[in-house]
Coordinates of C-alpha atoms in Angstrom, one line a residue:
M289 CA 0.0 0.0 0.0
N290 CA 1.4 3.4 -1.0
D291 CA 1.5 6.3 1.4
L292 CA -1.4 8.2 -0.2
A293 CA -3.7 5.2 0.1
L294 CA -2.6 4.7 3.7
G295 CA -3.4 8.3 4.4
Y296 CA -6.9 8.0 3.1
L297 CA -7.4 4.7 4.9
A298 CA -6.2 6.3 8.1
S299 CA -8.7 9.2 7.6
F300 CA -11.5 6.7 7.2
I301 CA -10.5 4.9 10.4
A302 CA -10.2 8.2 12.3
A303 CA -13.6 9.3 11.2
L304 CA -15.2 6.0 12.1
F305 CA -13.7 5.8 15.6
F306 CA -14.1 9.5 16.4
G307 CA -17.8 9.2 15.4
S308 CA -18.2 6.0 17.5
N309 CA -16.2 6.8 20.7
F310 CA -19.3 8.1 22.6
V311 CA -21.5 5.1 21.7
P312 CA -20.6 3.2 24.9
I313 CA -21.9 6.0 27.1
N314 CA -24.9 7.1 25.0
K315 CA -27.5 5.4 27.0
I316 CA -25.9 6.0 30.4
Q317 CA -25.5 9.8 30.1
P318 CA -27.2 10.5 33.5
K319 CA -24.5 8.4 35.2
I320 CA -21.5 10.4 33.9
G321 CA -22.6 13.4 36.0
D322 CA -21.1 16.8 35.3
G323 CA -18.4 15.4 32.9
M324 CA -15.3 16.1 34.8
V325 CA -14.8 12.6 36.2
F326 CA -15.8 11.2 32.9
Q327 CA -13.1 13.1 30.9
A328 CA -10.5 12.0 33.4
I329 CA -11.5 8.3 33.1
M330 CA -11.7 8.7 29.4
S331 CA -8.2 10.1 29.3
S332 CA -7.1 7.0 31.3
G333 CA -8.4 4.8 28.5
V334 CA -6.5 7.1 26.0
Y335 CA -3.3 6.8 28.1
F336 CA -3.6 3.0 28.4
T337 CA -3.9 2.7 24.6
G338 CA -0.8 5.0 24.3
I339 CA 1.2 2.5 26.4
L340 CA 0.0 -0.4 24.2
S341 CA 1.3 1.6 21.2
L342 CA 4.8 1.1 22.5
F343 CA 4.6 -2.6 21.5
I344 CA 4.2 -1.6 17.8
T345 CA 6.9 1.0 17.8
E346 CA 10.3 0.0 16.6
K347 CA 12.2 2.4 18.9
P348 CA 10.0 3.7 21.8
I349 CA 10.8 7.3 22.5
F350 CA 9.2 10.1 24.5
V351 CA 9.0 13.6 23.0
K352 CA 8.6 16.5 25.4
S353 CA 6.7 18.7 22.9
G354 CA 4.1 16.0 22.7
L355 CA 2.9 17.0 26.2
L356 CA 1.9 20.4 24.7
G357 CA -0.3 18.8 22.1
G358 CA -1.9 16.6 24.8
F359 CA -2.4 19.7 27.0
F360 CA -4.4 21.4 24.2
V361 CA -6.7 18.3 23.8
G362 CA -7.2 18.0 27.6
C363 CA -8.2 21.7 27.9
A364 CA -10.6 21.4 25.0
N365 CA -12.3 18.3 26.6
M366 CA -12.7 20.0 30.0
L367 CA -14.2 23.2 28.4
I368 CA -16.7 21.4 26.3
S369 CA -19.0 20.7 29.3
L370 CA -19.0 24.5 30.1
V371 CA -19.8 25.3 26.4
L372 CA -22.8 22.9 26.6
E373 CA -24.1 24.7 29.6
F374 CA -23.6 28.2 28.1
L375 CA -24.8 27.5 24.5
G376 CA -26.2 24.0 24.3
L377 CA -25.0 21.3 22.0
G378 CA -26.3 22.7 18.6
V379 CA -24.7 26.2 18.7
G380 CA -21.7 25.1 20.7
F381 CA -20.8 22.3 18.4
L382 CA -21.2 24.5 15.4
F383 CA -18.8 27.1 16.7
W384 CA -16.0 24.8 18.0
S385 CA -16.2 22.5 15.0
G386 CA -16.2 25.3 12.5
T387 CA -13.2 27.0 14.3
N388 CA -11.4 23.7 14.4
L389 CA -11.9 23.1 10.7
V390 CA -10.7 26.6 9.7
I391 CA -7.7 26.7 12.0
G392 CA -6.5 23.3 10.9
Y393 CA -6.8 24.2 7.2
M394 CA -5.1 27.6 7.6
V395 CA -2.2 26.0 9.6
G396 CA -1.4 23.7 6.8
R397 CA -2.0 26.0 3.8
F398 CA 0.0 28.9 5.2
G399 CA 2.6 27.0 7.3
L400 CA 1.7 28.7 10.6
F401 CA 3.4 28.1 13.9
G402 CA 6.5 26.5 12.4
T403 CA 4.7 23.9 10.3
E404 CA 5.6 23.3 6.6
K405 CA 3.5 25.2 4.1
E406 CA 1.6 22.6 2.1
E407 CA 1.4 22.9 -1.7
V408 CA -1.7 21.7 -3.5
K409 CA -2.0 21.2 -7.3
S410 CA -5.4 22.9 -7.5
E411 CA -6.3 26.0 -5.4
F412 CA -9.8 25.8 -6.7
Y413 CA -10.5 22.3 -5.5
S414 CA -8.7 22.9 -2.2
I415 CA -10.7 26.0 -1.3
S416 CA -14.0 24.7 -2.7
G417 CA -13.6 21.5 -0.7
V418 CA -13.1 23.3 2.6
V419 CA -16.0 25.7 1.9
L420 CA -18.3 22.9 1.1
A421 CA -17.2 21.0 4.2
F422 CA -17.9 24.2 6.2
F423 CA -21.4 24.5 4.7
A424 CA -22.0 20.8 5.5
L425 CA -21.0 21.6 9.1
I426 CA -23.6 24.4 9.2
L427 CA -26.3 22.2 7.9
F428 CA -25.8 19.7 10.8
Y429 CA -26.9 22.5 13.2
F430 CA -30.5 22.2 11.8
I431 CA -30.7 18.4 12.6
K432 CA -32.7 18.1 15.8
P433 CA -32.1 14.8 17.6
I434 CA -34.1 13.5 20.5
T435 CA -32.3 14.4 23.7
Q436 CA -32.5 12.8 27.2
E437 CA -34.8 15.6 28.3
D438 CA -37.1 14.9 25.3
L439 CA -37.1 11.2 26.2
K440 CA -38.0 11.9 29.8
L441 CA -40.8 14.3 28.8
K442 CA -42.1 11.9 26.2
S443 CA -42.0 9.0 28.7
K444 CA -44.1 10.9 31.2
Q445 CA -46.6 11.9 28.5
E446 CA -46.9 8.3 27.2
K447 CA -47.2 7.1 30.7
Q448 CA -50.2 9.5 31.4
E449 CA -51.8 8.6 28.1
K450 CA -51.4 4.9 28.7
Q451 CA -52.9 5.2 32.2
E452 CA -55.9 7.1 31.0
K453 CA -56.5 4.6 28.1
E454 CA -56.2 1.6 30.4
K455 CA -58.5 3.3 32.9
Q456 CA -61.1 3.9 30.2
E457 CA -60.8 0.3 28.9
Q458 CA -61.2 -1.0 32.4
Q459 CA -64.3 1.0 32.9
E460 CA -65.8 -0.2 29.6
K461 CA -65.1 -3.8 30.4
E462 CA -66.6 -3.5 33.9
L463 CA -69.7 -1.8 32.3
K464 CA -70.0 -4.5 29.7
I465 CA -69.8 -7.2 32.4
I466 CA -72.5 -5.5 34.5
Q467 CA -74.8 -5.1 31.4
E468 CA -74.3 -8.8 30.5
T469 CA -75.0 -9.8 34.1
N470 CA -78.2 -7.7 34.2
D471 CA -79.3 -9.2 30.9
I472 CA -78.9 -12.8 32.1
N473 CA -80.4 -12.2 35.6
S474 CA -83.4 -10.3 34.4
S475 CA -85.8 -9.9 37.4
E476 CA -88.7 -10.8 35.1
W477 CA -87.4 -14.3 34.2
K478 CA -85.4 -15.3 37.2
E479 CA -87.5 -18.4 37.8
I480 CA -86.9 -19.9 34.3
G481 CA -83.5 -18.1 33.5
L482 CA -84.6 -16.3 30.3
S483 CA -83.1 -13.1 28.9
K484 CA -85.1 -10.1 27.6
T485 CA -84.7 -11.1 24.0
E486 CA -85.8 -14.6 24.8
T487 CA -88.8 -13.1 26.7
E488 CA -90.0 -11.3 23.6
T489 CA -89.5 -14.5 21.6
E490 CA -91.7 -16.5 24.0
N491 CA -94.4 -13.8 24.1
Q492 CA -94.5 -13.8 20.3
F493 CA -94.7 -17.6 20.3
Q494 CA -97.5 -17.6 22.9
T495 CA -99.5 -15.1 20.8
E496 CA -99.2 -17.3 17.7
T497 CA -100.3 -20.5 19.5
E498 CA -103.3 -19.1 21.3
I499 CA -105.7 -21.2 19.1
E500 CA -104.0 -24.5 20.1
T501 CA -105.1 -26.6 23.1
E502 CA -103.8 -26.0 26.6
N503 CA -101.9 -29.3 26.6
E504 CA -100.2 -28.6 23.3
I505 CA -99.2 -25.1 24.5
K506 CA -97.6 -26.6 27.6
I507 CA -95.7 -29.1 25.6
E508 CA -94.5 -26.5 23.1
I509 CA -93.5 -24.1 25.8
N510 CA -91.7 -26.7 27.9
G511 CA -89.7 -27.7 24.8
I512 CA -88.7 -24.2 24.0
K513 CA -87.8 -23.5 27.6
N514 CA -85.6 -26.6 27.7
G515 CA -83.8 -25.5 24.5
I516 CA -83.4 -21.9 25.7
E517 CA -82.1 -23.0 29.1
N518 CA -79.5 -25.2 27.4
G519 CA -78.5 -22.2 25.3
I520 CA -78.2 -20.0 28.4
E521 CA -76.1 -22.6 30.2
N522 CA -73.7 -22.6 27.2
E523 CA -73.7 -18.8 27.2
M524 CA -72.8 -18.7 30.9
N525 CA -70.0 -21.2 30.4
W526 CA -68.7 -19.0 27.6
K527 CA -68.9 -16.0 29.9
E528 CA -67.0 -17.9 32.6
V529 CA -64.2 -18.8 30.2
D530 CA -64.1 -15.2 28.9
F531 CA -63.8 -13.9 32.5
E532 CA -60.9 -16.3 33.3
E533 CA -59.0 -15.1 30.2
F534 CA -59.8 -11.5 31.2
E535 CA -58.4 -12.2 34.7
K536 CA -55.2 -13.7 33.2
E537 CA -54.7 -10.8 30.9
S538 CA -55.2 -8.4 33.8
I539 CA -52.5 -10.2 35.9
Q540 CA -50.1 -10.2 33.0
K541 CA -50.7 -6.5 32.3
Q542 CA -50.2 -5.7 35.9
N543 CA -46.8 -7.5 35.9
E544 CA -45.8 -5.6 32.8
K545 CA -46.9 -2.3 34.4
E546 CA -44.8 -3.0 37.5
K547 CA -41.8 -3.7 35.4
E548 CA -42.3 -0.5 33.4
K549 CA -42.8 1.5 36.6
E550 CA -39.6 0.1 38.0
F551 CA -37.7 1.0 34.9
E552 CA -39.2 4.5 34.7
K553 CA -38.5 5.1 38.4
E554 CA -34.9 4.1 37.9
F555 CA -34.5 6.2 34.8
E556 CA -36.1 9.3 36.4
K557 CA -34.1 8.9 39.5
E558 CA -30.8 8.7 37.6
F559 CA -31.7 11.6 35.4
D560 CA -32.9 13.7 38.4
E561 CA -29.7 13.0 40.2
Y562 CA -27.7 14.0 37.2
L563 CA -29.7 17.3 36.9
Q564 CA -29.6 17.9 40.6
A565 CA -25.8 17.4 40.7
R566 CA -25.3 19.9 37.9
N567 CA -27.7 22.4 39.4
D568 CA -26.2 22.1 42.8
T569 CA -22.7 23.2 41.7
K570 CA -21.8 26.8 42.4
L571 CA -20.5 27.4 38.9
I572 CA -23.7 26.1 37.2
K573 CA -25.8 28.3 39.6
K574 CA -23.9 31.3 38.6
I575 CA -24.2 30.5 34.9
R576 CA -28.0 30.1 35.3
L577 CA -28.2 33.6 36.9
M578 CA -26.4 35.3 34.1
K579 CA -28.2 37.5 31.6
K580 CA -29.0 35.8 28.3
K581 CA -26.7 38.0 26.1
T582 CA -23.8 37.7 28.6
K583 CA -24.3 34.0 28.8
H584 CA -24.4 33.6 25.0
L585 CA -21.3 35.8 24.5
I586 CA -19.2 33.9 27.1
G587 CA -20.4 30.6 25.5
V588 CA -19.3 31.7 22.0
I589 CA -15.9 32.7 23.3
L590 CA -15.4 29.4 25.1
A591 CA -16.6 27.5 22.0
I592 CA -14.1 29.3 19.8
I593 CA -11.3 28.6 22.4
V594 CA -12.2 24.9 22.3
G595 CA -12.0 25.0 18.5
I596 CA -8.6 26.7 18.6
F597 CA -7.3 24.1 21.1
A598 CA -8.5 21.3 18.9
G599 CA -7.2 23.0 15.7
V600 CA -3.6 23.4 17.1
N601 CA -3.3 20.2 19.0
L602 CA -1.4 18.4 16.2
I603 CA 1.0 21.2 15.5
P604 CA 3.7 19.9 17.9
M605 CA 3.5 16.5 16.2
M606 CA 3.8 18.0 12.7
V607 CA 6.7 20.3 13.7
W608 CA 8.5 17.3 15.3
S609 CA 7.8 15.1 12.2
R610 CA 9.2 17.8 9.9
N611 CA 12.5 17.8 11.9
N612 CA 12.6 14.0 12.2
T613 CA 11.7 12.7 8.7
N614 CA 12.8 9.2 9.5
S615 CA 10.5 8.9 12.5
G616 CA 7.7 6.3 12.7
H617 CA 4.0 7.1 12.6
F618 CA 3.5 6.0 16.2
D619 CA 6.6 7.6 17.8
F620 CA 4.7 10.7 19.0
V621 CA 1.6 8.8 20.4
L622 CA 2.6 8.2 24.0
S623 CA 3.9 11.7 24.7
H624 CA 0.8 13.3 23.2
F625 CA -1.5 11.0 25.2
T626 CA 0.5 11.5 28.4
G627 CA 0.0 15.3 28.1
M628 CA -3.8 14.8 27.7
F629 CA -3.9 12.4 30.7
L630 CA -1.9 14.7 33.0
T631 CA -4.0 17.7 32.0
S632 CA -7.3 15.9 32.7
I633 CA -6.2 14.6 36.1
V634 CA -4.8 18.0 37.2
G635 CA -8.0 19.6 36.0
L636 CA -10.1 17.1 38.0
F637 CA -8.1 17.8 41.2
I638 CA -8.6 21.5 40.8
Y639 CA -12.3 21.0 40.2
T640 CA -12.8 18.8 43.2
A641 CA -11.2 21.5 45.4
F642 CA -14.2 23.7 44.7
E643 CA -17.0 21.3 43.7
K644 CA -18.2 17.8 44.5
P645 CA -18.2 15.8 41.2
H646 CA -21.1 13.5 40.4
F647 CA -20.3 10.2 38.8
S648 CA -21.7 6.6 38.9
M649 CA -19.2 3.7 39.0
D650 CA -21.5 1.9 36.5
A651 CA -20.2 4.3 33.9
F652 CA -16.5 3.6 34.6
I653 CA -16.0 0.8 32.0
P654 CA -18.0 2.6 29.3
S655 CA -16.0 5.8 29.9
F656 CA -12.7 3.9 29.8
L657 CA -13.8 2.1 26.6
S658 CA -14.8 5.5 25.1
G659 CA -11.2 6.7 25.7
V660 CA -9.8 3.6 24.0
L661 CA -11.9 4.2 20.9
W662 CA -10.9 7.9 20.9
A663 CA -7.2 6.9 21.1
I664 CA -7.5 4.6 18.1
A665 CA -9.1 7.5 16.2
C666 CA -6.4 9.9 17.3
I667 CA -3.5 7.6 16.3
S668 CA -5.2 7.2 12.8
W669 CA -5.5 11.0 12.7
F670 CA -1.7 11.3 13.3
V671 CA -1.0 9.0 10.3
S672 CA -3.6 10.8 8.1
T673 CA -2.2 14.3 8.9
R674 CA 1.4 13.2 8.5
I675 CA 0.7 11.8 5.0
L676 CA -2.1 14.1 3.6
G677 CA -1.3 17.2 5.6
F678 CA -3.6 19.8 7.3
A679 CA -5.0 21.0 4.0
V680 CA -6.5 17.6 2.9
G681 CA -6.5 15.1 5.7
Y682 CA -7.6 17.4 8.5
P683 CA -10.9 18.6 7.0
I684 CA -11.9 15.0 6.2
V685 CA -11.3 13.9 9.8
C686 CA -13.1 17.0 11.1
I687 CA -16.4 16.4 9.2
G688 CA -16.3 12.6 8.8
P689 CA -17.0 11.8 12.5
I690 CA -20.2 13.9 12.4
L691 CA -21.6 11.7 9.6
V692 CA -20.7 8.5 11.5
T693 CA -22.3 9.9 14.7
S694 CA -25.5 10.8 12.7
L695 CA -25.6 7.2 11.3
W696 CA -25.5 5.8 14.8
S697 CA -28.2 8.2 15.9
I698 CA -30.4 7.3 12.9
F699 CA -30.1 3.5 12.7
Y700 CA -29.1 2.4 16.2
F701 CA -30.2 4.9 18.8
R702 CA -33.2 6.2 16.8
E703 CA -32.5 9.7 18.0
I704 CA -32.8 11.4 14.6
K705 CA -36.3 11.0 13.2
G706 CA -38.5 12.8 10.8
K707 CA -38.5 13.6 7.1
K708 CA -36.9 17.0 7.6
N709 CA -34.0 15.6 9.5
F710 CA -33.4 12.9 6.9
L711 CA -33.4 15.4 4.1
I712 CA -30.9 17.6 5.9
F713 CA -28.7 14.6 6.6
L714 CA -28.8 13.4 3.0
T715 CA -28.0 16.9 1.8
T716 CA -25.1 17.1 4.2
L717 CA -23.8 13.7 3.2
G718 CA -23.9 14.8 -0.5
L719 CA -22.0 18.0 0.3
F720 CA -19.4 16.0 2.4
I721 CA -18.8 13.5 -0.5
I722 CA -18.3 16.4 -2.9
A723 CA -16.0 18.2 -0.5
V724 CA -13.9 15.1 0.0
T725 CA -13.7 14.5 -3.7
F726 CA -12.5 18.1 -4.2
L727 CA -9.9 17.8 -1.5
V728 CA -8.6 14.5 -3.0
L729 CA -8.4 16.2 -6.5
S730 CA -6.6 19.1 -5.0
K731 CA -3.8 16.8 -3.9
T732 CA -3.6 14.5 -6.9

């Protein structure tokens, strides 16, 4: 495999794993609390993967400048939770991802911060590819997934509707049983056990047989009574069977209700604990009391800072690679991941000095696994950027994970629904494919 093919393969792997690294924690979000403990455990998974990378490195080395790159990533991860509180996911994601894309591209095209200026064979394809990728990024803002808050609200509404429907059905069944019982035990025909309909039938029969003799009438009536009584007995047996089935169904439904109630109580408890933990922190309380404009402005600034940190985190690796042309693709991994791990741990220590973090140990393994997936993506990103550069490989890895995440949301978690969302996603996918095609053409 030549280097160019390896670069595009690495871009694909990076996009796949960056877009999948949050899958393990998607359904346990209430258990990860305010995010500070989560990012520390996630960085532990990253660091663990970095240690494993030593076994596939020919000459294990430690590069001091790698700590700086890891520091940038660690800071970005810690600030993201604040951005979400200030701006929300939609606007915050748009600002930090857009900034990341633009910064990464400019670093490569203009050779900023000591990196080598990258030459492309077609300026038109290069610029057009990045512009289309940026527009694709903007379109993602208009996709509205179903959040945990939406699920909780929907769950409560469905629960209320279900209870009302079951109550109405129960009342209808009880009313039906009462009516049937009244029909069978009609006070007028208690002695012979005839229903109202059967009463009318016998009256009509008696009218038609008035001209017959008294003995013949008695014989006829007794015969009819016997037949009707047999019919009523069969009808009563049917009603008893129907009631038994109804009773079984009621017991089964009651068991299902109890299970659903237990699940809903557990979900609501975890979610309320998560919200309570966030709302009880001093910082979150201060953010909630801010004016809307002030809150939005601070959120935008923080989101741009996150994008800048993300956009420059690979610069130390690229500068070192430029000065060490014979280095391997994995030589820089451990030092970069060490910087991220140390930054995350120090940040957690500082945070716990002022706030009490909220985290469930049930989320430990998923958080660690999330870090492992992220680390695999980042290693592939190193390879992609070293071969394709910031101008080509970087934009692909910036936008690709968003598509992968959307696919998870559509086909697995069912968070993205509706014709409008699907149309936006397909349009975005088309723009991304064209953007990647242009970027590839600009290089070749």
